[in-house]
Short mmCIF file of C-alpha atoms in Angstrom, two decimals:
data_model
loop_
_atom_site.label_atom_id
_atom_site.label_comp_id
_atom_site.label_asym_id
_atom_site.label_seq_id
_atom_site.Cartn_x
_atom_site.Cartn_y
_atom_site.Cartn_z
CA GLU A 15 0.00 0.00 0.00
CA VAL A 16 1.33 3.42 -0.98
CA GLN A 17 1.83 5.69 1.99
CA LEU A 18 3.01 9.29 2.13
CA VAL A 19 3.40 10.82 5.57
CA GLU A 20 4.27 14.50 5.89
CA SER A 21 5.81 15.95 9.02
CA GLY A 22 7.65 19.03 10.19
CA GLY A 23 4.84 21.54 10.12
CA GLY A 24 4.22 23.91 12.98
CA LEU A 25 4.26 27.53 14.11
CA VAL A 26 7.04 29.76 12.82
CA GLN A 27 7.55 33.51 12.90
CA PRO A 28 7.64 35.59 9.72
CA GLY A 29 11.13 35.46 8.28
CA GLY A 30 11.79 32.10 9.87
CA SER A 31 12.60 28.71 8.39
CA LEU A 32 11.11 25.25 8.49
CA ARG A 33 11.87 21.89 6.91
CA LEU A 34 9.05 19.59 5.88
CA SER A 35 9.55 15.88 5.33
CA CYS A 36 7.50 13.35 3.40
CA ALA A 37 8.22 9.71 4.26
CA ALA A 38 7.24 7.36 1.44
CA SER A 39 6.55 3.64 1.53
CA GLY A 40 4.84 0.95 -0.50
CA PHE A 41 6.34 1.88 -3.87
CA PRO A 42 9.81 2.27 -5.47
CA PHE A 43 10.37 5.86 -4.36
CA SER A 44 13.44 6.50 -6.53
CA ARG A 45 11.42 5.82 -9.70
CA TYR A 46 8.87 8.58 -9.05
CA ALA A 47 9.05 12.31 -9.48
CA MET A 48 7.59 13.97 -6.40
CA HIS A 49 5.62 17.15 -5.85
CA TRP A 50 4.56 19.60 -3.16
CA VAL A 51 1.15 21.27 -3.26
CA ARG A 52 -0.22 23.63 -0.62
CA GLN A 53 -3.63 24.89 0.44
CA ALA A 54 -4.07 28.03 2.50
CA PRO A 55 -6.95 27.95 5.01
CA GLY A 56 -10.25 28.11 3.13
CA LYS A 57 -8.46 28.54 -0.21
CA GLY A 58 -7.73 26.42 -3.26
CA LEU A 59 -4.84 24.18 -4.20
CA GLU A 60 -1.59 25.87 -5.19
CA TYR A 61 1.24 24.04 -6.89
CA VAL A 62 4.53 24.63 -5.06
CA SER A 63 7.43 22.50 -6.26
CA ALA A 64 8.60 19.35 -7.97
CA ILE A 65 11.73 17.21 -8.09
CA SER A 66 12.76 14.61 -10.62
CA ARG A 67 13.38 10.97 -9.77
CA SER A 68 17.13 11.44 -9.37
CA GLY A 69 16.86 14.88 -7.82
CA ASP A 70 18.77 16.50 -10.67
CA SER A 71 15.86 18.68 -11.77
CA THR A 72 13.73 20.90 -9.58
CA TYR A 73 10.82 23.25 -10.27
CA TYR A 74 9.27 26.04 -8.22
CA ALA A 75 6.24 28.27 -8.35
CA ASN A 76 7.16 31.93 -8.73
CA SER A 77 5.67 32.60 -5.29
CA VAL A 78 8.33 30.47 -3.54
CA LYS A 79 11.28 30.63 -5.93
CA GLY A 80 14.46 31.66 -4.17
CA ARG A 81 12.99 30.94 -0.72
CA PHE A 82 12.07 27.23 -0.86
CA THR A 83 14.31 24.29 -1.80
CA VAL A 84 13.04 20.81 -2.63
CA SER A 85 15.30 17.81 -2.18
CA ARG A 86 15.07 14.06 -1.74
CA ASP A 87 17.05 11.21 -0.20
CA ASN A 88 16.29 8.10 -2.20
CA SER A 89 18.22 5.96 0.29
CA LYS A 90 15.76 7.04 2.98
CA ASN A 91 12.65 7.17 0.77
CA THR A 92 12.11 10.74 1.93
CA LEU A 93 11.19 13.99 0.23
CA TYR A 94 11.99 17.36 1.78
CA LEU A 95 10.92 20.96 1.44
CA HIS A 96 13.20 23.52 3.01
CA MET A 97 11.25 26.74 3.50
CA GLY A 98 13.04 30.00 4.28
CA SER A 99 12.11 33.67 4.62
CA LEU A 100 8.60 32.55 5.47
CA ARG A 101 5.74 34.98 4.97
CA THR A 102 2.21 34.99 6.36
CA GLU A 103 0.97 34.06 2.88
CA ASP A 104 2.94 30.79 3.10
CA MET A 105 0.61 29.61 5.85
CA ALA A 106 -1.08 26.50 4.50
CA VAL A 107 -1.46 22.75 4.64
CA TYR A 108 1.39 21.29 2.62
CA TYR A 109 0.81 18.03 0.76
CA CYS A 110 3.37 15.80 -0.91
CA ALA A 111 2.21 13.76 -3.89
CA THR A 112 3.53 11.25 -6.39
CA GLU A 113 3.51 11.72 -10.13
CA ALA A 114 1.65 8.98 -11.99
CA TYR A 115 3.33 6.76 -14.54
CA GLY A 116 1.93 4.39 -17.11
CA SER A 117 3.03 0.83 -17.69
CA SER A 118 5.51 2.09 -20.28
CA GLY A 119 7.24 4.15 -17.61
CA TYR A 120 6.25 7.49 -19.09
CA SER A 121 4.59 10.17 -17.00
CA MET A 122 0.84 10.50 -17.23
CA TYR A 123 1.07 14.05 -15.88
CA PHE A 124 -1.21 13.87 -12.93
CA LEU A 125 -0.74 13.43 -9.18
CA ASP A 126 -1.62 9.94 -8.13
CA TYR A 127 -1.13 9.52 -4.39
CA TRP A 128 -1.27 12.26 -1.79
CA GLY A 129 -0.24 12.46 1.84
CA GLN A 130 -2.56 13.73 4.56
CA GLY A 131 -0.79 17.09 4.71
CA THR A 132 1.07 19.03 7.38
CA LEU A 133 0.02 22.48 8.58
CA VAL A 134 2.46 25.37 8.51
CA THR A 135 1.41 28.42 10.51
CA VAL A 136 3.34 31.66 10.00
CA SER A 137 2.57 34.17 12.70
CA SER A 138 4.28 36.40 15.21
CA GLN B 25 1.82 31.17 -13.63
CA SER B 26 -1.92 31.94 -13.57
CA ALA B 27 -4.44 29.50 -12.18
CA LEU B 28 -6.94 27.89 -14.52
CA THR B 29 -10.39 29.47 -14.26
CA GLN B 30 -13.30 27.54 -12.75
CA PRO B 31 -16.73 28.69 -11.55
CA ALA B 32 -16.77 29.22 -7.80
CA SER B 33 -19.82 27.07 -7.27
CA VAL B 34 -22.17 24.70 -9.04
CA SER B 35 -25.24 23.06 -7.58
CA GLY B 36 -27.76 20.44 -8.57
CA SER B 37 -30.44 18.16 -7.19
CA PRO B 38 -29.90 14.45 -6.62
CA GLY B 39 -30.07 12.55 -9.89
CA GLN B 40 -29.33 15.58 -12.02
CA SER B 41 -26.19 16.20 -14.09
CA ILE B 42 -23.84 19.10 -13.59
CA THR B 43 -20.83 20.31 -15.55
CA ILE B 44 -17.81 22.20 -14.25
CA SER B 45 -15.69 24.16 -16.71
CA CYS B 46 -11.96 24.79 -16.53
CA THR B 47 -10.47 27.44 -18.81
CA GLY B 48 -6.77 27.77 -19.51
CA ASN B 49 -4.72 28.98 -22.44
CA ARG B 50 -2.31 27.89 -25.14
CA SER B 51 0.44 27.04 -22.66
CA ASP B 52 -1.64 24.47 -20.80
CA VAL B 53 -5.19 23.20 -21.46
CA GLY B 54 -5.22 24.35 -25.06
CA VAL B 55 -2.06 22.48 -25.98
CA TYR B 56 -1.84 19.36 -23.85
CA ASN B 57 -4.26 16.49 -23.31
CA TYR B 58 -3.03 16.21 -19.74
CA VAL B 59 -5.98 17.65 -17.89
CA SER B 60 -6.89 16.00 -14.60
CA TRP B 61 -9.65 16.56 -12.08
CA TYR B 62 -9.46 16.17 -8.30
CA GLN B 63 -12.20 15.81 -5.71
CA GLN B 64 -11.56 17.10 -2.19
CA HIS B 65 -13.84 16.60 0.77
CA PRO B 66 -13.38 18.90 3.80
CA GLY B 67 -10.27 18.07 5.78
CA LYS B 68 -9.16 15.41 3.31
CA ALA B 69 -6.45 15.16 0.70
CA PRO B 70 -7.43 15.54 -2.96
CA LYS B 71 -8.33 12.43 -4.93
CA VAL B 72 -7.90 12.12 -8.69
CA MET B 73 -11.18 11.51 -10.53
CA ILE B 74 -10.16 12.03 -14.16
CA TYR B 75 -6.78 12.06 -15.91
CA GLU B 76 -5.67 12.72 -19.49
CA VAL B 77 -8.88 14.69 -20.12
CA SER B 78 -11.32 11.79 -20.01
CA ASN B 79 -9.82 8.71 -18.36
CA ARG B 80 -11.10 7.41 -15.04
CA PRO B 81 -8.77 5.72 -12.55
CA SER B 82 -9.81 2.32 -11.33
CA GLY B 83 -12.48 2.60 -8.66
CA VAL B 84 -13.89 5.96 -9.78
CA SER B 85 -17.59 5.88 -10.63
CA ASN B 86 -18.54 6.09 -14.32
CA ARG B 87 -20.86 8.93 -13.32
CA PHE B 88 -17.77 11.11 -13.66
CA SER B 89 -16.67 12.02 -17.17
CA GLY B 90 -14.33 14.56 -18.72
CA SER B 91 -13.91 16.32 -22.03
CA LYS B 92 -12.03 19.19 -23.64
CA SER B 93 -12.62 21.70 -26.40
CA GLY B 94 -9.97 24.27 -27.24
CA ASN B 95 -8.75 26.00 -24.10
CA THR B 96 -11.61 24.70 -21.93
CA ALA B 97 -11.93 21.35 -20.19
CA SER B 98 -15.07 20.10 -18.49
CA LEU B 99 -16.02 17.65 -15.79
CA THR B 100 -19.54 16.24 -15.83
CA ILE B 101 -21.09 14.47 -12.89
CA SER B 102 -24.23 12.58 -13.85
CA GLY B 103 -26.78 11.10 -11.47
CA LEU B 104 -25.65 13.51 -8.76
CA GLN B 105 -25.44 11.96 -5.30
CA ALA B 106 -25.05 13.46 -1.84
CA GLU B 107 -21.52 12.02 -1.58
CA ASP B 108 -20.50 14.09 -4.62
CA GLU B 109 -20.74 17.27 -2.56
CA ALA B 110 -17.13 18.44 -2.39
CA ASP B 111 -14.62 20.83 -3.91
CA TYR B 112 -13.35 20.00 -7.39
CA TYR B 113 -10.10 21.20 -8.94
CA CYS B 114 -8.87 20.84 -12.48
CA SER B 115 -5.19 20.69 -13.28
CA SER B 116 -3.14 20.73 -16.44
CA TYR B 117 0.39 20.04 -17.51
CA THR B 118 1.96 23.33 -18.52
CA SER B 119 4.96 24.48 -20.49
CA THR B 120 5.78 27.24 -17.99
CA SER B 121 8.17 27.16 -15.02
CA THR B 122 6.26 24.46 -13.12
CA PRO B 123 4.97 21.21 -14.63
CA PHE B 124 1.43 21.60 -13.31
CA VAL B 125 -1.12 24.34 -12.70
CA PHE B 126 -4.35 24.01 -10.74
CA GLY B 127 -7.73 25.55 -11.29
CA THR B 128 -9.34 27.98 -8.88
CA GLY B 129 -11.68 25.30 -7.57
CA THR B 130 -15.43 24.71 -7.67
CA LYS B 131 -17.66 23.93 -4.74
CA VAL B 132 -20.33 21.43 -5.72
CA THR B 133 -23.49 21.51 -3.64
CA VAL B 134 -26.14 18.81 -3.79
CA LEU B 135 -29.46 20.48 -3.05
#
């Protein structure tokens, strides 16, 4: 069974930093690109970041570029999101999700499995 | 990267059909057949209902169907049921700085 468990959320002051983790199990983690999506309280989904299977390629929404860094440790089956210079508008539930692949191994360009999310609160 | 445009809310009575639109542009919906739809109940993670415009994952009811014309994709829910009341988000692969973009979200209410 595929499981994604986010952790590391909590209360942080504006300007502070936080590192989120996403522990994966039940699938060959190193073969999947991984993604972060967030949802501010009462708001819609916002795409945040992605990382390729090997970690060589990373992608960021303009709203977090230069402040957030996505990384992964395939030996530990864990995805990370390092968040710096946090702003009140970064307050949200952060989800990690897997990219879906077909039987041929090519991406199907949708997010297949999602974690339960971890809440980041940015407040003084 | 601008969000795809969805109506804020759609409602229908049990048994009726409703359609949710999702409008993008020529860097996303209009170019790629990689539109997906997600259902989200309060306090829960999103769940994919449709991928590649019109394909249903295993286990998703055939009451859910998707289509696309030009820059606009659509999700239709037929035979509306109380359990369909949720928020729905479209998403598309995009050629911009991030691989995916989400829609603004639509709240579906079953009257």
